[in-house]
mmCIF file of C-alpha atoms and ligand atoms in Angstrom:
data_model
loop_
_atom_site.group_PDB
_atom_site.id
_atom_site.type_symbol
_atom_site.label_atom_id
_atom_site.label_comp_id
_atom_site.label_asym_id
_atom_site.label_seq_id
_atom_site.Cartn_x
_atom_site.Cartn_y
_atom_site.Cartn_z
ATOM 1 C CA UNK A 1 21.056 -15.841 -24.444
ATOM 2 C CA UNK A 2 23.459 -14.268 -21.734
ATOM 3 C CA UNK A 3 22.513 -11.271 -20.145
ATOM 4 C CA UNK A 4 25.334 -8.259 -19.888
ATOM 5 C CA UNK A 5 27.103 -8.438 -16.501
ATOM 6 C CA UNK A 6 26.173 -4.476 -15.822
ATOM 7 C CA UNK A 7 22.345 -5.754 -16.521
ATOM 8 C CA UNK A 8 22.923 -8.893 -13.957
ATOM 9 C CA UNK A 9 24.083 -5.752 -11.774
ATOM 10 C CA UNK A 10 21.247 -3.341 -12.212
ATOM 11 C CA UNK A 11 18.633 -6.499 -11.316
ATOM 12 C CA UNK A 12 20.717 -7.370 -8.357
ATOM 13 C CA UNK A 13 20.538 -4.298 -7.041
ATOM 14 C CA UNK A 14 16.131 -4.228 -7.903
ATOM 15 C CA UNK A 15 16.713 -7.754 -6.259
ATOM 16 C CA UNK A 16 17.844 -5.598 -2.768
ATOM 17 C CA UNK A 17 14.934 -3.171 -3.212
ATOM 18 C CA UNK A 18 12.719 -5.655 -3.008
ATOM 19 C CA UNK A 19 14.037 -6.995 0.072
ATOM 20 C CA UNK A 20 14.157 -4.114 1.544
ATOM 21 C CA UNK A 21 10.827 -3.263 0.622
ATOM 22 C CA UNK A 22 9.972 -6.584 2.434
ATOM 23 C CA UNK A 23 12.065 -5.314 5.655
ATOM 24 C CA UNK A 24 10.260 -1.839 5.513
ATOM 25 C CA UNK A 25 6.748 -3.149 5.111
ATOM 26 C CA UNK A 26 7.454 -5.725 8.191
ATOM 27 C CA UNK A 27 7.857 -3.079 9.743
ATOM 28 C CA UNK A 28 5.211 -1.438 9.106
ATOM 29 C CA UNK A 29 2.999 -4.436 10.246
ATOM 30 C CA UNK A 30 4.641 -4.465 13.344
ATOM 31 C CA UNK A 31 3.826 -0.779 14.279
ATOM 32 C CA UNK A 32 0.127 -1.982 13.596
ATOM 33 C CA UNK A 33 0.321 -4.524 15.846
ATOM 34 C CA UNK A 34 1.591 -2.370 18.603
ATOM 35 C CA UNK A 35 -1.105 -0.180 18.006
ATOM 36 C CA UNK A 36 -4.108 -2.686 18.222
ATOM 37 C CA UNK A 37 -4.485 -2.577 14.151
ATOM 38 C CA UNK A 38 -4.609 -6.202 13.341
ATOM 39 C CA UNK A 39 -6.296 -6.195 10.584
ATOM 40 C CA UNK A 40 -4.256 -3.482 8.700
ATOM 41 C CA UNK A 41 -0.909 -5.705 10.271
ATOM 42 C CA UNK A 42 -1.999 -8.866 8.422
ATOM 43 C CA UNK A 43 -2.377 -6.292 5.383
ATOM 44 C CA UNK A 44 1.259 -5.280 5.734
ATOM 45 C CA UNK A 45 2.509 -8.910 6.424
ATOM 46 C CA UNK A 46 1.069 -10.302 3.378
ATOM 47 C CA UNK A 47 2.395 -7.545 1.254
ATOM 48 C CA UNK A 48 5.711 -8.356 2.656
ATOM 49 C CA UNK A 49 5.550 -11.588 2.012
ATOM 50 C CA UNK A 50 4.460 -10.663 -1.887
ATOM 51 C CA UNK A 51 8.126 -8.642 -2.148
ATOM 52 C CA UNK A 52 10.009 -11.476 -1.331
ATOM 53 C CA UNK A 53 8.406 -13.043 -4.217
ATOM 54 C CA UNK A 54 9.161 -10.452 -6.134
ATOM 55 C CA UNK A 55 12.709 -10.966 -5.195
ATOM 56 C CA UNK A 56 12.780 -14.486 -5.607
ATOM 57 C CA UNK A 57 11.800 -14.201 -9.492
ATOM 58 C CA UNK A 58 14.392 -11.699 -10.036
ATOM 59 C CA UNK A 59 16.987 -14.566 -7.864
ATOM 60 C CA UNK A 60 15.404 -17.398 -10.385
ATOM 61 C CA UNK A 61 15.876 -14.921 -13.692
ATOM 62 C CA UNK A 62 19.441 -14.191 -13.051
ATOM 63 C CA UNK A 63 20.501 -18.227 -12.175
ATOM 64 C CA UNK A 64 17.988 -19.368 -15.651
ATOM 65 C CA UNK A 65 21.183 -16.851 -17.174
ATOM 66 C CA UNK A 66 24.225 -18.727 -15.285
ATOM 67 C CA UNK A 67 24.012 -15.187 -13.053
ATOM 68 C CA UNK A 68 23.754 -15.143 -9.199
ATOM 69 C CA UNK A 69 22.612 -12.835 -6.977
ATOM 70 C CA UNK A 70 24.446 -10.848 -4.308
ATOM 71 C CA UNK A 71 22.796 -9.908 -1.035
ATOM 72 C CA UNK A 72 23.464 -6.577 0.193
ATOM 73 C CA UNK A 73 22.796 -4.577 3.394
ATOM 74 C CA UNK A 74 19.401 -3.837 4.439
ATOM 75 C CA UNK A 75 18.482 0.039 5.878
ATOM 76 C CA UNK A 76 16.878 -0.305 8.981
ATOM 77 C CA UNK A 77 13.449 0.684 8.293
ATOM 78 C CA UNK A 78 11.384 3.506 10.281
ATOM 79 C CA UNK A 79 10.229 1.835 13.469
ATOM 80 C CA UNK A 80 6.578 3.922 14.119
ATOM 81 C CA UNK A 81 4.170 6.108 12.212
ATOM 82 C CA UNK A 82 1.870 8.466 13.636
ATOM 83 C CA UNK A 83 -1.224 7.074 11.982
ATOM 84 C CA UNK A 84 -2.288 4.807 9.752
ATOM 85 C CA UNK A 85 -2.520 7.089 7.274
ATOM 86 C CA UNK A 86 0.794 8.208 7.313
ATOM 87 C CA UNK A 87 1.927 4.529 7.343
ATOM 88 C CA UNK A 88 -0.033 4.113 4.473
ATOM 89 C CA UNK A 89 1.280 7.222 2.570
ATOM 90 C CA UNK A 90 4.713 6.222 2.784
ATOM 91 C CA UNK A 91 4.183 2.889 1.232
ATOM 92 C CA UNK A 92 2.168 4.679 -1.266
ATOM 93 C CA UNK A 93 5.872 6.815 -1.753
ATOM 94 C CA UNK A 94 7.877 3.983 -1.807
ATOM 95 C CA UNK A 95 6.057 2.211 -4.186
ATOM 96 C CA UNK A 96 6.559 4.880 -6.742
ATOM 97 C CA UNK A 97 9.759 4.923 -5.948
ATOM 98 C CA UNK A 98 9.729 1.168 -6.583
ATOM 99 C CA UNK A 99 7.878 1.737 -10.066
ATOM 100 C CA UNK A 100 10.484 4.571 -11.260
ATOM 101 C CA UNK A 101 13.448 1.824 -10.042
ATOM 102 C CA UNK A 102 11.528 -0.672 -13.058
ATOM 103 C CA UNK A 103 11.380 1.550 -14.713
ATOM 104 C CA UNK A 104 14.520 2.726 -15.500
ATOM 105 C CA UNK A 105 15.662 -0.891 -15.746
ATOM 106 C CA UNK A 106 13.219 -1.279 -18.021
ATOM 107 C CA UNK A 107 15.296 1.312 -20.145
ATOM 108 C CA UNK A 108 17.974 -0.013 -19.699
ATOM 109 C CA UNK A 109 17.337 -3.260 -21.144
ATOM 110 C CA UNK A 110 16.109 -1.670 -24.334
ATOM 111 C CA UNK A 111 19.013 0.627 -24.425
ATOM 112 C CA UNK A 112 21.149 -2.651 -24.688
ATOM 113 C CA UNK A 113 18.602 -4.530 -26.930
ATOM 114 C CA UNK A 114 18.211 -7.203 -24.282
ATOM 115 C CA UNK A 115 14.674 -8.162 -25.388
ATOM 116 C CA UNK A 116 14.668 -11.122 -22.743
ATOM 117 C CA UNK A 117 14.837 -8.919 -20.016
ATOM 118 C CA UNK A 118 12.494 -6.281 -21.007
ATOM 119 C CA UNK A 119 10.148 -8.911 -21.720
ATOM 120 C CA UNK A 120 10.661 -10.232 -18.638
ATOM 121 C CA UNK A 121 10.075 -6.842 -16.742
ATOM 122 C CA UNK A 122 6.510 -6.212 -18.124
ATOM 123 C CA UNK A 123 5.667 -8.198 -14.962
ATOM 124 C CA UNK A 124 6.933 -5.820 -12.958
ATOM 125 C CA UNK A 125 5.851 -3.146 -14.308
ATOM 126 C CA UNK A 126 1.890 -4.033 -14.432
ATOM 127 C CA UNK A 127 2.619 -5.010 -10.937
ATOM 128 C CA UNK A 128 3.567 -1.786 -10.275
ATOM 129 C CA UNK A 129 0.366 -0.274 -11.159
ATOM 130 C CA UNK A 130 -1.428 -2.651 -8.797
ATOM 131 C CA UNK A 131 0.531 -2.132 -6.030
ATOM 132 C CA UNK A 132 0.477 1.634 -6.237
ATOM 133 C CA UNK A 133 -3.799 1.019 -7.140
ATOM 134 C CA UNK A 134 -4.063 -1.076 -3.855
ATOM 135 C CA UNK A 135 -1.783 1.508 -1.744
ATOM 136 C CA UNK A 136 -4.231 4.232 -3.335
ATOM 137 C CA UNK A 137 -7.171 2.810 -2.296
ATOM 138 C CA UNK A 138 -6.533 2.393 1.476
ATOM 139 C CA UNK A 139 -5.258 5.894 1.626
ATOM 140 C CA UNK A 140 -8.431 6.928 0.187
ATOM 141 C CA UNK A 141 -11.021 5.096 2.727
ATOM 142 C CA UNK A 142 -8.580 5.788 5.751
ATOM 143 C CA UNK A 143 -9.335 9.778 4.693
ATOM 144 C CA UNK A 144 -13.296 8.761 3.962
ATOM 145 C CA UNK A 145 -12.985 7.341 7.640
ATOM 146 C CA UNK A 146 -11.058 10.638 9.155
ATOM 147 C CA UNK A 147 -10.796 10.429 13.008
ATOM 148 C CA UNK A 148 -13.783 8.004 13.747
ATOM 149 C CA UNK A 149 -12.472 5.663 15.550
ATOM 150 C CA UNK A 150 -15.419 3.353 14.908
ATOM 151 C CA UNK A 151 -14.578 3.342 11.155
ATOM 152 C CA UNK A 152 -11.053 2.630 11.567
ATOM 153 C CA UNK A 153 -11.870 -0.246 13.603
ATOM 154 C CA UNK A 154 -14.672 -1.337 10.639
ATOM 155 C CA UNK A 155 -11.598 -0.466 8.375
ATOM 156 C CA UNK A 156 -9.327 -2.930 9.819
ATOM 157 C CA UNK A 157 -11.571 -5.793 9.690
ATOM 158 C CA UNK A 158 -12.222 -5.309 6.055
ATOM 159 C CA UNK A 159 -8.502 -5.091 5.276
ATOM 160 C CA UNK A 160 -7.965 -7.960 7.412
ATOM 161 C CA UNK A 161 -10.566 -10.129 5.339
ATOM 162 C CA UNK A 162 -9.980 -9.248 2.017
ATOM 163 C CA UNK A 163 -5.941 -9.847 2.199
ATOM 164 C CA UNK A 164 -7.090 -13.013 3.454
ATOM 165 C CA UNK A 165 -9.463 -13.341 0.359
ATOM 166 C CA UNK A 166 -6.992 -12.266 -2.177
ATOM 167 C CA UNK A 167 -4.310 -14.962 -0.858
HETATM 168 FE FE1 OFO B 201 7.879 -5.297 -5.339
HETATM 169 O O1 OFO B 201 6.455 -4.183 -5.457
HETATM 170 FE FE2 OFO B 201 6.250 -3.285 -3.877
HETATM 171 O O2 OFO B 201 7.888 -2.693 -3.591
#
């Protein structure tokens, strides 16, 4: 069954989101880097990668409806955070962000009785809850771990191996 065009719209433009949440959490991995946080870089870089999947499903959706997608601008993302924390805070942020942008498509696609889509979106929105759960959880041992250096360096091993682990 088709999909409307304005719905083919609103998932283009989640399509962008998650490319830009790709673009913002590269950058975010790159700050890391910079600041001797490997661990907590590889972190970033896999969740990147894991956005551009997200994007790609929403891409193969749209063509499996004779729909293609559009790509549009991307905001240059904040170059440096002051701590890890506060890195870690604002990807905490933009994944609610991200949640209330499913959301609302999510309504959408009921409001127009386009059971295909909504169906399709329970993806996202379970995924949702993991990604905010995972964001949740680092910002909770990076405040267990304070201003110890020594645990942040602990910290960023552990991230490090258990990105690797859930690859
Ligand atoms: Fe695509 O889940 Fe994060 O942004």
């Amino acid at each position: 069954m088709a999909i409307s065009k304005s719905m083919a719209q609103a998932l283009n433009v989640q399509f962008n989101e998650e490319l830009n949440s790709a673009y913002l959490y590269e950058s975010m991995a790159a700050d890391f880097y910079a600041k001797n946080l490997p661990g907590f870089a590889v972190w970033m870089t896999m969740q990147a990668g894991e956005e551009r999947t997200h994007a790609e499903k929403i891409h193969r959706y749209l063509d499996g409806h004779g729909e293609r997608v559009f790509y549009g601008a991307l905001a240059e993302p904040q170059a440096t955070w002051k701590s890890p924390l506060e890195a870690m805070n604002d990807a905490l942020g933009h994944e609610k962000h991200i949640s209330s942008c499913i959301h609302k498509l999510v309504r959408e696609a009921r409001k127009a009785d386009d059971i295909a889509t909504e169906s399709f979106l329970a993806w996202f929105v379970d995924e949702q809850v993991e990604e905010e759960a995972s964001a949740q959880s680092l910002i909770d041992k990076l405040e267990m771990v304070g201003d110890n250096k020594f645990g942040l360096y602990q910290l960023d091993k552990e991230v490090s191996v258990r990105r690797q682990q859930d690859a």
